[in-house]
Coordinates of C-alpha atoms in Angstrom, one line a residue:
X26 CA -5.8 -77.3 142.8
X27 CA -5.1 -79.0 139.5
X28 CA -2.9 -82.0 139.9
X29 CA 0.3 -82.3 137.8
X30 CA 2.2 -84.9 139.7
X31 CA 4.2 -87.6 137.9
X32 CA 3.8 -90.3 140.5
X33 CA 0.9 -92.5 141.4
X34 CA -0.2 -93.4 144.9
X35 CA 1.2 -96.8 146.1
X36 CA -2.0 -98.8 146.5
X37 CA -2.3 -102.3 147.9
X38 CA -4.4 -104.6 145.8
X39 CA -6.8 -106.1 148.3
X40 CA -9.5 -107.6 146.1
X41 CA -9.6 -109.8 143.0
X42 CA -12.2 -108.3 140.8
X43 CA -13.9 -104.9 140.9
X44 CA -17.3 -104.2 139.3
X45 CA -19.3 -101.1 139.3
X46 CA -22.7 -101.7 140.8
X47 CA -25.9 -99.7 141.5
X48 CA -26.9 -101.9 144.4
X49 CA -27.1 -100.0 147.8
X50 CA -24.6 -101.0 150.5
X51 CA -24.3 -100.1 154.1
X52 CA -21.1 -98.3 155.1
X53 CA -18.1 -100.5 155.5
X54 CA -16.8 -98.6 158.5
X55 CA -18.6 -97.1 161.6
X56 CA -19.4 -93.6 160.5
X57 CA -22.3 -92.5 162.7
X58 CA -20.8 -93.4 166.1
X59 CA -19.3 -90.1 167.1
X60 CA -16.4 -90.0 169.6
X61 CA -17.8 -87.1 171.4
X62 CA -17.5 -84.5 168.6
X63 CA -20.1 -81.9 167.7
X64 CA -21.1 -80.6 164.2
X65 CA -19.2 -77.6 163.0
X66 CA -21.2 -74.5 162.3
X67 CA -21.0 -70.8 161.8
X68 CA -20.8 -69.3 165.2
X69 CA -24.0 -67.3 166.2
X70 CA -22.2 -64.8 168.3
X71 CA -19.2 -64.3 166.0
X72 CA -20.7 -65.0 162.5
X73 CA -17.3 -64.5 160.8
X74 CA -15.9 -67.5 162.6
X75 CA -16.8 -71.2 163.1
X76 CA -17.9 -73.0 166.2
X77 CA -15.8 -76.0 165.5
X78 CA -16.7 -78.5 168.3
X79 CA -19.5 -76.9 170.3
X80 CA -17.1 -74.9 172.4
X81 CA -17.6 -71.4 170.9
X82 CA -16.0 -69.3 168.1
X83 CA -12.3 -69.9 167.4
X84 CA -9.7 -69.3 164.7
X85 CA -7.8 -72.3 163.5
X86 CA -5.7 -73.7 160.6
X87 CA -6.0 -76.7 158.4
X88 CA -4.5 -78.4 155.4
X89 CA -5.3 -80.5 152.3
X90 CA -4.9 -84.2 151.7
X91 CA -6.9 -84.8 148.5
X92 CA -5.4 -88.3 148.2
X93 CA -6.6 -89.6 151.6
X94 CA -9.7 -91.1 150.0
X95 CA -7.5 -93.0 147.5
X96 CA -5.6 -95.2 150.0
X97 CA -6.4 -98.9 150.2
X98 CA -4.4 -99.0 153.4
X99 CA -6.2 -98.1 156.6
X100 CA -2.9 -97.9 158.4
X101 CA -1.6 -95.2 156.0
X102 CA -4.9 -93.3 156.4
X103 CA -4.8 -93.4 160.2
X104 CA -1.2 -92.3 160.2
X105 CA -2.0 -89.3 158.0
X106 CA -4.9 -88.1 160.1
X107 CA -3.0 -88.7 163.4
X108 CA -0.1 -86.6 162.2
X109 CA -2.5 -83.8 161.2
X110 CA -4.1 -84.0 164.6
X111 CA -0.8 -83.9 166.4
X112 CA 0.1 -80.8 164.5
X113 CA -3.1 -79.1 165.8
X114 CA -4.5 -78.7 162.3
X115 CA -8.2 -79.0 162.6
X116 CA -9.5 -79.6 159.1
X117 CA -8.3 -81.3 155.9
X118 CA -9.7 -81.1 152.4
X119 CA -10.4 -84.6 151.0
X120 CA -11.6 -85.1 147.5
X121 CA -15.0 -87.0 147.5
X122 CA -15.1 -87.6 143.8
X123 CA -13.4 -90.1 141.5
X124 CA -15.3 -90.9 138.3
X125 CA -14.2 -93.1 135.3
X126 CA -15.7 -94.0 132.0
X127 CA -14.2 -97.5 131.9
X128 CA -13.6 -99.7 135.0
X129 CA -10.0 -99.1 135.8
X130 CA -9.4 -102.3 137.8
X131 CA -8.8 -103.2 141.5
X132 CA -5.6 -101.2 141.9
X133 CA -7.2 -97.8 141.4
X134 CA -9.8 -96.2 143.6
X135 CA -12.9 -94.8 141.8
X136 CA -16.4 -94.1 143.1
X137 CA -18.5 -93.7 139.9
X138 CA -18.5 -95.3 136.5
X139 CA -20.2 -93.1 134.0
X140 CA -21.3 -94.1 130.5
X141 CA -24.1 -93.4 128.0
X142 CA -26.5 -95.7 130.0
X143 CA -26.1 -93.9 133.3
X144 CA -24.1 -93.8 136.5
X145 CA -23.0 -96.8 138.5
X146 CA -21.6 -96.6 142.0
X147 CA -18.6 -98.7 142.9
X148 CA -19.2 -100.4 146.3
X149 CA -16.2 -102.7 146.0
X150 CA -13.2 -102.4 148.2
X151 CA -11.6 -99.8 145.9
X152 CA -14.8 -97.7 145.8
X153 CA -17.1 -95.9 148.2
X154 CA -15.7 -97.9 151.3
X155 CA -12.6 -95.7 150.9
X156 CA -14.7 -92.6 151.6
X157 CA -16.3 -94.5 154.5
X158 CA -12.9 -95.0 155.9
X159 CA -12.0 -91.3 155.6
X160 CA -15.1 -90.3 157.5
X161 CA -14.7 -93.0 160.1
X162 CA -11.0 -92.4 160.9
X163 CA -11.5 -88.6 160.9
X164 CA -14.1 -89.1 163.6
X165 CA -12.0 -91.6 165.5
X166 CA -8.9 -89.4 165.6
X167 CA -10.7 -86.1 166.1
X168 CA -10.3 -84.0 163.0
X169 CA -12.8 -82.9 160.4
X170 CA -12.9 -83.2 156.6
X171 CA -14.3 -81.1 153.8
X172 CA -15.8 -83.4 151.1
X173 CA -16.4 -82.1 147.6
X174 CA -18.5 -83.7 144.8
X175 CA -16.8 -83.0 141.4
X176 CA -13.7 -81.6 139.9
X177 CA -13.6 -78.8 137.4
X178 CA -10.3 -80.3 136.1
X179 CA -10.0 -83.7 134.5
X180 CA -8.0 -85.2 137.4
X181 CA -9.9 -88.1 138.9
X182 CA -12.5 -87.8 136.1
X183 CA -14.1 -84.5 136.9
X184 CA -16.6 -82.7 134.6
X185 CA -14.8 -84.2 131.6
X186 CA -16.0 -87.7 132.6
X187 CA -19.6 -86.5 132.7
X188 CA -19.2 -84.9 129.2
X189 CA -17.6 -88.0 127.8
X190 CA -20.6 -90.0 129.0
X191 CA -23.5 -87.6 128.3
X192 CA -22.2 -85.0 125.9
X193 CA -21.5 -81.3 126.5
X194 CA -18.4 -79.4 127.5
X195 CA -16.9 -77.6 130.4
X196 CA -19.3 -74.6 130.1
X197 CA -22.5 -76.4 129.3
X198 CA -22.1 -78.9 132.1
X199 CA -23.6 -76.4 134.6
X200 CA -26.9 -76.4 132.8
X201 CA -27.0 -79.8 131.1
X202 CA -30.0 -81.6 132.4
X203 CA -28.6 -85.1 132.3
X204 CA -25.2 -84.3 133.8
X205 CA -26.9 -82.3 136.6
X206 CA -29.3 -85.2 137.3
X207 CA -26.3 -87.6 137.7
X208 CA -24.4 -85.1 139.7
X209 CA -27.3 -84.5 142.1
X210 CA -27.8 -88.3 142.5
X211 CA -24.1 -88.6 143.6
X212 CA -24.6 -85.7 146.0
X213 CA -27.7 -87.4 147.5
X214 CA -25.7 -90.6 147.9
X215 CA -22.8 -89.0 149.8
X216 CA -24.9 -86.6 151.9
X217 CA -27.4 -89.2 153.0
X218 CA -24.5 -91.6 153.8
X219 CA -22.5 -89.2 155.9
X220 CA -24.9 -86.6 157.2
X221 CA -25.0 -88.3 160.6
X222 CA -21.2 -87.7 161.1
X223 CA -19.8 -84.6 162.8
X224 CA -16.4 -85.5 161.2
X225 CA -17.7 -83.8 158.0
X226 CA -16.8 -80.2 158.4
X227 CA -18.7 -79.1 155.3
X228 CA -19.9 -80.2 151.9
X229 CA -18.2 -78.5 148.9
X230 CA -19.9 -78.2 145.5
X231 CA -16.8 -78.6 143.4
X232 CA -13.1 -78.2 143.2
X233 CA -12.4 -74.8 141.6
X234 CA -15.6 -74.5 139.5
X235 CA -15.4 -72.0 136.7
X236 CA -17.2 -71.3 133.4
X237 CA -14.8 -69.6 131.0
X238 CA -16.2 -66.5 129.3
X239 CA -19.6 -67.2 130.8
X240 CA -21.8 -64.6 132.5
X241 CA -21.3 -64.9 136.3
X242 CA -25.0 -65.7 136.5
X243 CA -24.3 -69.3 135.3
X244 CA -22.1 -70.2 138.3
X245 CA -24.3 -68.2 140.6
X246 CA -27.5 -69.9 139.6
X247 CA -25.9 -73.3 139.7
X248 CA -24.4 -72.7 143.1
X249 CA -27.7 -71.4 144.5
X250 CA -29.7 -74.3 143.2
X251 CA -27.2 -77.0 144.3
X252 CA -26.6 -75.6 147.8
X253 CA -30.3 -75.3 148.3
X254 CA -30.6 -79.0 147.3
X255 CA -28.0 -80.0 149.7
X256 CA -29.6 -78.1 152.5
X257 CA -32.9 -79.9 151.8
X258 CA -31.1 -83.2 152.4
X259 CA -29.0 -82.1 155.4
X260 CA -29.6 -79.2 157.7
X261 CA -26.8 -79.9 160.0
X262 CA -23.7 -79.5 157.9
X263 CA -22.2 -76.3 156.3
X264 CA -22.0 -75.9 152.5
X265 CA -19.4 -74.0 150.5
X266 CA -18.7 -73.5 146.8
X267 CA -15.0 -74.4 146.4
X268 CA -14.0 -71.7 143.9
X269 CA -10.7 -69.9 143.5
X270 CA -12.3 -66.7 144.6
X271 CA -12.1 -64.6 141.5
X272 CA -13.7 -61.1 141.5
X273 CA -15.7 -59.5 138.7
X274 CA -15.5 -55.9 137.5
X275 CA -18.8 -54.9 139.2
X276 CA -17.2 -55.6 142.6
X277 CA -15.0 -52.6 142.2
X278 CA -11.9 -54.4 143.4
X279 CA -8.5 -54.5 141.6
X280 CA -7.6 -53.2 138.2
X281 CA -9.3 -55.6 135.9
X282 CA -6.4 -58.1 135.5
X283 CA -7.1 -61.9 135.5
X284 CA -8.1 -62.2 139.1
X285 CA -10.6 -59.3 138.9
X286 CA -11.9 -59.4 135.3
X287 CA -14.6 -62.0 135.6
X288 CA -13.1 -64.1 132.7
X289 CA -13.8 -67.4 134.5
X290 CA -17.4 -66.6 135.2
X291 CA -16.9 -66.4 139.0
X292 CA -17.8 -63.5 141.2
X293 CA -16.7 -64.2 144.7
X294 CA -18.6 -61.3 146.3
X295 CA -21.9 -62.1 144.5
X296 CA -21.6 -65.9 145.3
X297 CA -20.8 -65.2 149.0
X298 CA -24.3 -63.6 149.2
X299 CA -26.0 -66.9 148.5
X300 CA -27.9 -67.7 151.7
X301 CA -27.4 -71.5 151.5
X302 CA -23.6 -71.1 151.2
X303 CA -22.4 -70.8 154.8
X304 CA -18.9 -69.5 154.0
X305 CA -16.7 -68.5 151.2
X306 CA -13.3 -69.9 150.1
X307 CA -10.5 -68.7 147.9
X308 CA -7.3 -70.2 146.6
X309 CA -3.9 -68.6 146.2
X310 CA -1.2 -69.6 143.6
X311 CA 0.2 -66.3 142.4
X312 CA 3.0 -67.9 140.4
X313 CA 0.4 -69.8 138.3
X314 CA -1.7 -66.7 137.6
X315 CA 0.9 -64.2 136.6
X316 CA 1.2 -62.3 139.8
X317 CA 4.2 -61.8 142.0
X318 CA 4.3 -63.4 145.4
X319 CA 3.8 -60.2 147.4
X320 CA 0.4 -59.8 145.7
X321 CA -0.7 -62.8 147.9
X322 CA -1.1 -60.6 150.9
X323 CA -3.2 -58.2 148.9
X324 CA -5.4 -61.0 147.7
X325 CA -5.9 -62.2 151.3
X326 CA -6.9 -58.8 152.7
X327 CA -9.3 -58.2 149.7
X328 CA -11.2 -61.4 150.5
X329 CA -11.2 -60.6 154.2
X330 CA -12.8 -57.2 153.5
X331 CA -15.6 -58.8 151.4
X332 CA -16.2 -61.3 154.2
X333 CA -16.5 -58.3 156.6
X334 CA -19.0 -56.5 154.4
X335 CA -21.2 -59.6 154.2
X336 CA -20.5 -60.7 157.7
X337 CA -19.7 -64.3 156.7
X338 CA -16.7 -66.6 157.3
X339 CA -14.0 -66.6 154.7
X340 CA -11.4 -69.3 154.4
X341 CA -8.1 -69.3 152.5
X342 CA -8.7 -72.9 151.4
X343 CA -5.6 -73.6 149.4
X344 CA -2.3 -71.7 149.1
X345 CA 1.1 -72.6 147.8
X346 CA 4.3 -70.9 146.8
X347 CA 7.3 -72.3 145.0
X348 CA 10.3 -73.2 147.1
X349 CA 12.8 -70.4 147.6
X350 CA 15.1 -72.2 147.0
X351 CA 14.8 -75.2 149.4
X352 CA 11.6 -74.4 151.4
X353 CA 8.4 -72.5 151.2
X354 CA 8.7 -70.2 154.2
X355 CA 9.9 -67.2 152.3
X356 CA 6.7 -67.0 150.3
X357 CA 4.1 -68.6 152.6
X358 CA 5.3 -67.2 155.9
X359 CA 4.3 -63.6 155.0
X360 CA 0.9 -64.8 153.8
X361 CA 0.4 -66.6 157.1
X362 CA 1.4 -63.5 159.0
X363 CA -1.2 -61.5 157.0
X364 CA -3.9 -64.0 157.8
X365 CA -2.9 -64.0 161.5
X366 CA -2.3 -60.3 162.1
X367 CA -4.3 -58.3 159.5
X368 CA -7.5 -60.3 158.9
X369 CA -10.4 -62.1 160.5
X370 CA -10.2 -65.0 158.1
X371 CA -11.7 -67.9 160.0
X372 CA -9.2 -70.5 158.8
X373 CA -6.4 -71.1 156.3
X374 CA -5.4 -74.5 154.8
X375 CA -2.0 -74.9 153.2
X376 CA -1.7 -77.0 150.1
X377 CA -0.6 -79.7 150.7
X378 CA 0.3 -82.0 153.6
X379 CA 2.9 -84.7 152.7
X380 CA 4.1 -87.7 154.7
X381 CA 6.1 -90.9 154.4
X382 CA 4.8 -94.5 154.8
X383 CA 8.0 -96.4 155.4
X384 CA 9.8 -96.1 152.0
X385 CA 6.7 -94.9 150.3
X386 CA 5.5 -91.3 149.9
X387 CA 2.1 -89.7 149.9
X388 CA 1.2 -87.9 146.7
X389 CA 3.2 -84.7 146.3
X390 CA 3.8 -81.7 144.1
X391 CA 6.1 -78.6 144.3
X392 CA 3.8 -77.1 147.0
X393 CA 3.9 -80.0 149.4
X394 CA 4.9 -79.3 153.0
X395 CA 6.4 -82.5 154.3
X396 CA 5.6 -83.7 157.9
X397 CA 8.5 -82.9 160.2
X398 CA 10.6 -81.3 157.6
X399 CA 12.4 -78.1 158.8
X400 CA 9.8 -75.8 157.2
X401 CA 7.0 -77.8 158.8
X402 CA 7.7 -76.4 162.2
X403 CA 7.0 -72.8 161.1
X404 CA 4.4 -73.3 158.4
X405 CA 2.4 -76.0 160.1
X406 CA 3.0 -76.5 163.8
X407 CA 3.8 -72.9 164.8
X408 CA 1.1 -71.4 162.6
X409 CA -1.6 -73.8 163.8
X410 CA -0.7 -73.0 167.4
X411 CA -0.8 -69.2 166.7
X412 CA -4.2 -69.4 165.0
X413 CA -5.6 -71.3 167.9
X414 CA -4.2 -68.7 170.3
X415 CA -5.6 -65.8 168.3
X416 CA -8.0 -63.8 170.4
X417 CA -11.7 -63.8 169.3
X418 CA -13.4 -60.4 169.3
X419 CA -12.0 -56.9 169.5
X420 CA -9.6 -55.5 166.9
X421 CA -7.6 -57.6 164.5
X422 CA -4.4 -56.9 166.5
X423 CA -4.1 -58.4 170.0
X424 CA -3.1 -56.1 172.9
X425 CA 0.5 -55.2 172.6
X426 CA 1.8 -56.8 175.8
X427 CA -0.1 -60.0 175.2
X428 CA 1.3 -60.2 171.7
X429 CA 4.9 -59.6 172.8
X430 CA 4.7 -62.2 175.6
X431 CA 3.3 -64.7 173.1
X432 CA 6.2 -64.0 170.8
X433 CA 8.7 -64.5 173.6
X434 CA 7.1 -67.8 174.5
X435 CA 7.4 -68.8 170.8
X436 CA 11.0 -67.8 170.6
X437 CA 11.8 -69.9 173.7
X438 CA 10.1 -72.9 172.3
X439 CA 12.0 -72.4 169.0
X440 CA 15.3 -72.2 170.9
X441 CA 14.8 -75.5 172.7
X442 CA 13.8 -77.2 169.4
X443 CA 17.1 -76.3 167.9
X444 CA 19.5 -77.2 170.7
X445 CA 18.5 -77.7 174.3
X446 CA 20.0 -75.0 176.6
X447 CA 21.3 -72.9 173.7
X448 CA 18.9 -70.1 172.7
X449 CA 18.5 -69.3 169.0
X450 CA 18.2 -65.6 170.1
X451 CA 20.7 -65.2 173.0
X452 CA 21.6 -61.5 173.1
X453 CA 18.9 -60.4 175.5
X454 CA 20.4 -57.7 177.8
X455 CA 22.9 -56.3 175.2
X456 CA 20.4 -56.2 172.3
X457 CA 16.8 -56.4 173.5
X458 CA 17.3 -54.3 176.6
X459 CA 18.7 -51.1 174.9
X460 CA 17.0 -48.0 173.8
X461 CA 16.1 -47.5 170.2
X462 CA 14.1 -45.1 168.0
X463 CA 11.8 -48.0 167.4
X464 CA 11.0 -49.2 170.9
X465 CA 8.1 -50.9 172.7
X466 CA 7.7 -51.2 176.4
X467 CA 6.9 -54.6 177.7
X468 CA 6.7 -56.3 181.1
X469 CA 8.9 -59.1 182.3
X470 CA 10.6 -61.0 179.3
X471 CA 12.0 -64.4 179.8
X472 CA 14.3 -66.4 177.5
X473 CA 16.3 -69.5 178.1
X474 CA 18.4 -68.7 181.2
X475 CA 18.3 -65.0 180.3
X476 CA 15.8 -62.4 181.5
X477 CA 15.1 -58.7 181.2
X478 CA 12.7 -57.0 183.5
X479 CA 10.8 -53.8 182.8
X480 CA 13.0 -53.1 179.8
X481 CA 12.6 -51.6 176.4
X482 CA 12.3 -54.1 173.6
X483 CA 14.1 -53.0 170.4
X484 CA 12.2 -54.3 167.4
X485 CA 15.3 -54.5 165.2
X486 CA 16.7 -57.3 167.3
X487 CA 13.9 -59.7 166.4
X488 CA 13.6 -61.9 163.4
X489 CA 12.2 -60.2 160.3
X490 CA 8.7 -61.7 160.4
X491 CA 8.3 -60.7 164.0
X492 CA 9.7 -57.2 163.3
X493 CA 7.0 -56.9 160.6
X494 CA 4.3 -57.8 163.1
X495 CA 5.6 -55.4 165.8
X496 CA 5.9 -52.5 163.3
X497 CA 2.4 -53.1 162.1
X498 CA 1.3 -52.8 165.7
X499 CA 3.4 -49.7 166.2
X500 CA 1.8 -47.9 163.2
X501 CA -1.7 -48.7 164.6

């Protein structure tokens, strides 16, 4: 995601002077004292899924908090990760990069200072210790983070900061010897520092790497070389690319429009075949790319199909839709239903999680899903629970009765969340227990103080999203 916010994080100034230094420093927080967690991996029995914590293959959901590494407040960081944990979101994307060409002072977090003489690592309180805190608190609370190493965009320095220091441009960076040497040195620093921690879900090469009008071999060769380098340093953690998931004409997918034409030098299918990339990711912002919102479900199933062909996990790593008009459920809800019901995507991560710290806000943009807002229940809590409940193995669709009973349980929980003792969907016997041309037989159904036994469930009585799910099952 490219940032376009108009606010800055509220950062507490906790040190008098900040200087970039190349001297090595031990981690400022405990990062290798695991609280019983295991390293995440691709599951051996179900290679399209992850073994998150040593307990076998599972589906799950996550989110993104790019800004978590830019807090100077440990309390704010801990609150953020605890709220994510309480939501049953398992993974959060955190940006592991922040490079500058001029020391920006103690009120701004940065990790690298780049100039014509080289790279200098900031070990002051507003530098690498903030990444130490991210890894430490993630482990303490029991979530995992994806850390990436550079930004394609100029936000937080990115490739542009390398080019400002060493020359080159956005396309030559991938093959520029000096930039790549500094980039590898930064990778080596982070990987060696955190490779002992199971709180790192995976290493990510970059945020949305692309090489406009380049042959797809440029990104492919770079991704292959860098992922092999990371694996030579750390054989325990997974590695992924971090791209938006564009297809190329040779993939035979789509009709040659922007997402399929290869204009950004990215070929999702080809890149997913790299052995040292453990899983593939793609992003979804149709409104930014000239597609309508319903294309989102098409994009999701296309990437799932490629994952099935190569038998590797695929993650919808970022997705966001504009509010319609006051929340995101109208756009993102159907995408989540597609992930849940029609694919074997291992995980999806909405962009982005937002929360309050007293009278201060986390960073936000038009896609932010705010903690405990009305839409948060469906898009975060309910979806995270549904992904965890999704059955591993067999067909994409769960058995009919199992799915219906789960839907009834969900409806009952939703009812009690609105007003205790007053169901949101009260008309059970008159509506659900009547015959219909579209009918599904189900065993005992229980709602709040109302029950129907051995009755026929009429799909038209259910909320639209659930109707959609049942009708898909009916067609199958």
